[in-house]
Tab-separated table of C-alpha atoms and ligand atoms in Angstrom:
chain	number	residue	atom	x	y	z
X	222	MET	CA	-84.271	110.946	121.812
X	223	SER	CA	-83.709	108.611	124.803
X	224	ARG	CA	-80.173	107.778	125.801
X	225	TYR	CA	-81.171	104.183	126.337
X	226	THR	CA	-82.168	101.263	124.132
X	227	GLU	CA	-85.914	100.739	123.508
X	228	SER	CA	-86.351	97.783	125.975
X	229	ILE	CA	-84.287	99.606	128.790
X	230	GLU	CA	-86.382	102.751	128.410
X	231	LYS	CA	-89.554	100.664	128.600
X	232	LEU	CA	-88.448	98.997	131.878
X	233	ILE	CA	-87.526	102.356	133.325
X	234	GLU	CA	-90.904	103.610	132.470
X	235	LYS	CA	-92.598	100.649	134.080
X	236	LEU	CA	-90.369	100.967	137.250
X	237	ILE	CA	-91.196	104.718	137.620
X	238	ARG	CA	-94.786	103.773	138.021
X	239	LEU	CA	-93.984	101.838	141.305
X	240	PRO	CA	-94.459	103.775	144.572
X	241	GLY	CA	-91.339	105.577	145.884
X	242	ILE	CA	-89.303	105.001	142.603
X	243	GLY	CA	-88.063	108.022	140.745
X	244	ARG	CA	-86.249	108.136	137.382
X	245	ARG	CA	-82.743	107.882	139.098
X	246	SER	CA	-83.784	104.879	141.156
X	247	ALA	CA	-85.358	103.237	138.089
X	248	GLU	CA	-82.173	103.791	136.116
X	249	ARG	CA	-80.037	102.321	138.853
X	250	ILE	CA	-82.285	99.223	139.074
X	251	VAL	CA	-82.120	98.692	135.306
X	252	ASN	CA	-78.441	99.219	135.321
X	253	TYR	CA	-78.077	96.475	138.012
X	254	LEU	CA	-80.460	94.171	135.959
X	255	VAL	CA	-78.416	94.603	132.786
X	256	GLY	CA	-75.371	93.619	134.647
X	257	THR	CA	-76.884	90.546	136.500
X	258	SER	CA	-77.174	87.002	135.391
X	259	LYS	CA	-80.145	85.915	133.246
X	260	GLU	CA	-81.117	83.532	136.091
X	261	GLU	CA	-81.242	86.328	138.650
X	262	ALA	CA	-83.377	88.495	136.291
X	263	ASN	CA	-85.633	85.489	135.564
X	264	SER	CA	-86.109	84.719	139.108
X	265	LEU	CA	-87.226	88.241	139.904
X	266	ALA	CA	-89.807	88.274	137.018
X	267	GLU	CA	-91.039	84.846	138.262
X	268	ALA	CA	-91.379	86.098	141.790
X	269	ILE	CA	-93.577	89.020	140.532
X	270	THR	CA	-95.733	86.669	138.463
X	271	LYS	CA	-96.135	84.240	141.562
X	272	VAL	CA	-97.278	87.018	143.829
X	273	LYS	CA	-99.966	87.974	141.226
X	274	GLU	CA	-100.996	84.444	140.793
X	275	ASN	CA	-101.083	83.260	144.465
X	276	VAL	CA	-102.011	86.328	146.640
X	277	ARG	CA	-105.651	86.933	147.150
X	278	SER	CA	-107.959	88.437	149.820
X	279	CYS	CA	-108.678	86.426	152.992
X	280	SER	CA	-112.391	85.383	152.845
X	281	ILE	CA	-112.918	86.553	156.435
X	282	CYS	CA	-110.930	89.704	156.997
X	283	HIS	CA	-109.675	90.734	153.439
X	284	ASN	CA	-106.037	90.671	154.592
X	285	LEU	CA	-103.652	89.270	151.835
X	286	SER	CA	-103.518	85.632	151.846
X	287	GLU	CA	-102.321	82.612	149.801
X	288	GLU	CA	-105.135	80.466	151.240
X	289	ASP	CA	-108.807	80.930	151.557
X	290	GLN	CA	-108.303	82.241	155.136
X	291	CYS	CA	-105.171	84.267	156.068
X	292	ARG	CA	-102.534	83.243	158.587
X	293	ILE	CA	-104.004	85.385	161.345
X	294	CYS	CA	-107.662	84.095	160.939
X	295	ARG	CA	-106.370	80.545	160.975
X	296	ASP	CA	-104.401	81.041	164.075
X	297	LEU	CA	-106.260	79.397	167.013
X	298	ARG	CA	-104.214	81.475	169.552
X	299	ARG	CA	-105.654	84.846	168.318
X	300	LYS	CA	-108.575	86.288	170.237
X	301	LYS	CA	-111.487	86.191	167.722
X	302	ASP	CA	-113.624	88.427	169.903
X	303	ILE	CA	-111.420	91.583	169.286
X	304	ILE	CA	-111.497	92.949	165.859
X	305	CYS	CA	-109.116	95.706	164.765
X	306	ILE	CA	-110.328	97.707	161.707
X	307	VAL	CA	-107.635	98.977	159.343
X	308	GLU	CA	-107.602	100.553	155.935
X	309	ARG	CA	-105.131	98.410	154.110
X	310	PRO	CA	-103.160	95.075	154.405
X	311	SER	CA	-99.833	96.950	155.125
X	312	ASP	CA	-101.580	98.438	158.296
X	313	VAL	CA	-101.999	94.761	159.508
X	314	THR	CA	-98.209	94.293	158.796
X	315	ALA	CA	-97.391	97.424	160.786
X	316	ILE	CA	-99.568	96.414	163.856
X	317	GLU	CA	-98.259	92.845	163.753
X	318	LYS	CA	-94.649	94.244	163.955
X	319	THR	CA	-95.475	95.789	167.471
X	320	GLY	CA	-96.119	92.238	168.686
X	321	SER	CA	-98.554	93.719	171.214
X	322	TYR	CA	-101.866	92.850	169.537
X	323	SER	CA	-103.453	89.337	169.824
X	324	GLY	CA	-106.935	89.848	168.264
X	325	VAL	CA	-107.926	89.609	164.586
X	326	TYR	CA	-108.388	92.261	161.873
X	327	HIS	CA	-110.829	93.466	159.404
X	328	VAL	CA	-109.290	95.222	156.404
X	329	LEU	CA	-111.685	97.822	154.614
X	330	LEU	CA	-109.555	98.072	151.473
X	331	GLY	CA	-109.772	101.834	151.485
X	332	SER	CA	-111.173	104.824	153.231
X	333	ILE	CA	-114.056	107.252	152.739
X	334	SER	CA	-112.790	109.916	150.336
X	335	PRO	CA	-115.227	112.191	148.573
X	336	LEU	CA	-112.352	113.700	146.576
X	337	GLU	CA	-111.599	110.289	145.073
X	338	GLY	CA	-115.319	109.529	144.755
X	339	LYS	CA	-114.997	106.714	147.369
X	340	GLY	CA	-117.918	106.106	149.688
X	341	PRO	CA	-118.852	103.555	152.290
X	342	GLY	CA	-120.137	101.275	149.669
X	343	ASP	CA	-116.708	100.901	148.153
X	344	LEU	CA	-115.303	99.569	151.510
X	345	LYS	CA	-115.696	96.034	153.051
X	346	ILE	CA	-118.134	97.256	155.673
X	347	GLU	CA	-121.084	94.882	154.987
X	348	SER	CA	-118.885	91.814	155.685
X	349	LEU	CA	-117.785	93.492	158.922
X	350	ILE	CA	-121.311	93.946	160.070
X	351	GLN	CA	-122.058	90.291	159.237
X	352	ARG	CA	-119.121	89.222	161.243
X	353	ILE	CA	-120.078	91.186	164.250
X	354	LYS	CA	-123.630	89.768	164.037
X	355	GLN	CA	-122.530	86.132	163.563
X	356	GLU	CA	-119.650	85.995	166.001
X	357	ASN	CA	-119.568	86.989	169.723
X	358	VAL	CA	-117.376	90.088	169.231
X	359	LYS	CA	-116.529	91.837	172.528
X	360	GLU	CA	-114.489	94.828	171.158
X	361	ILE	CA	-114.006	96.612	167.762
X	362	ILE	CA	-110.860	98.776	167.573
X	363	ILE	CA	-111.149	101.443	164.883
X	364	ALA	CA	-107.536	101.888	163.607
X	365	THR	CA	-108.042	103.958	160.425
X	366	ASP	CA	-105.484	106.623	159.682
X	367	ALA	CA	-105.253	109.844	161.605
X	368	ASP	CA	-105.978	111.905	158.405
X	369	THR	CA	-109.149	113.513	157.079
X	370	GLU	CA	-110.191	110.317	155.258
X	371	GLY	CA	-109.347	108.061	158.148
X	372	GLU	CA	-111.310	110.191	160.546
X	373	ALA	CA	-114.287	110.395	158.258
X	374	THR	CA	-114.173	106.635	157.941
X	375	ALA	CA	-114.031	106.205	161.793
X	376	LEU	CA	-116.997	108.520	162.127
X	377	TYR	CA	-119.028	106.616	159.586
X	378	LEU	CA	-118.170	103.279	161.318
X	379	THR	CA	-119.154	104.544	164.690
X	380	LYS	CA	-122.442	105.461	163.370
X	381	VAL	CA	-123.234	102.070	161.866
X	382	LEU	CA	-121.613	99.890	164.464
X	383	LYS	CA	-122.860	101.651	167.653
X	384	PRO	CA	-126.409	100.270	167.156
X	385	LEU	CA	-124.916	96.772	167.125
X	386	GLY	CA	-124.267	97.128	170.937
X	387	VAL	CA	-120.489	96.216	170.679
X	388	LYS	CA	-117.736	98.014	172.563
X	389	LEU	CA	-116.104	100.441	170.189
X	390	THR	CA	-112.626	101.938	170.699
X	391	ARG	CA	-110.412	104.238	168.658
X	392	ILE	CA	-106.683	104.334	168.590
X	393	GLY	CA	-105.051	107.719	168.095
X	394	LEU	CA	-102.986	108.890	171.084
X	395	GLY	CA	-99.477	109.424	169.969
X	396	LEU	CA	-100.177	109.182	166.280
X	397	PRO	CA	-99.648	112.615	164.785
X	398	MET	CA	-102.558	114.282	163.003
X	399	GLY	CA	-102.597	113.419	159.292
X	400	SER	CA	-100.311	110.411	159.699
X	401	ASN	CA	-100.737	106.999	157.925
X	402	LEU	CA	-100.843	103.979	160.116
X	403	GLU	CA	-98.486	101.890	157.880
X	404	TYR	CA	-95.632	104.437	158.364
X	405	ALA	CA	-95.900	104.765	162.156
X	406	ASP	CA	-93.113	103.154	164.034
X	407	ALA	CA	-93.746	100.068	166.164
X	408	THR	CA	-93.349	101.793	169.569
X	409	THR	CA	-95.870	104.656	168.597
X	410	LEU	CA	-98.325	102.099	167.380
X	411	SER	CA	-97.986	99.913	170.308
X	412	VAL	CA	-98.664	102.870	172.628
X	413	SER	CA	-101.469	104.131	170.497
X	414	LEU	CA	-103.117	100.713	170.773
X	415	GLU	CA	-102.613	100.319	174.472
X	416	ALA	CA	-104.163	103.881	174.945
X	417	ARG	CA	-107.236	103.432	172.817
X	418	ARG	CA	-110.280	105.098	174.182
X	419	GLU	CA	-113.906	104.013	174.076
X	420	ILE	CA	-116.152	106.001	171.711
O	546	ZN	ZN1	-108.038	86.830	157.470
């Protein structure tokens, strides 16, 4: 028998499904919400709905956007001839925080993971190849994670992109093996980008 009312228990169960939220954190959030004003709770619910309604994938790079093209693809100051390939939108945020990258991105929306049954066909690779063929791309930086899936993805990308004759580089130096890009600190990422090597 739960110690909470039915609706409180239901909200706790929903919150536990969120990344990084355990039962204790969920209980603390719900206790806060129970004590807060109706307006405050409503505005939180509304903010969640707005994100689901407005946020979509950029038609060029698949980064998160509220327009057809994301803020970075629309920015005329960005170097369109350097494309940095990452696994997920949060990696774009991590690299943007370094302030040391002025090219554009391509978000794969995943990585090759045989264990999860994810192959190259599940990633946004075809649209990347089209971009490279259509635009005058000078360099492709492969910035997938330094874990098994990220390395497998980098290897596959090298195989399919190399024949296109574009300069390929891989970040990595300074990133500990097995690490996720999105959790790396800005200095490490910045150094890693700076020290990218040609492959
Ligand atoms: Zn974009």
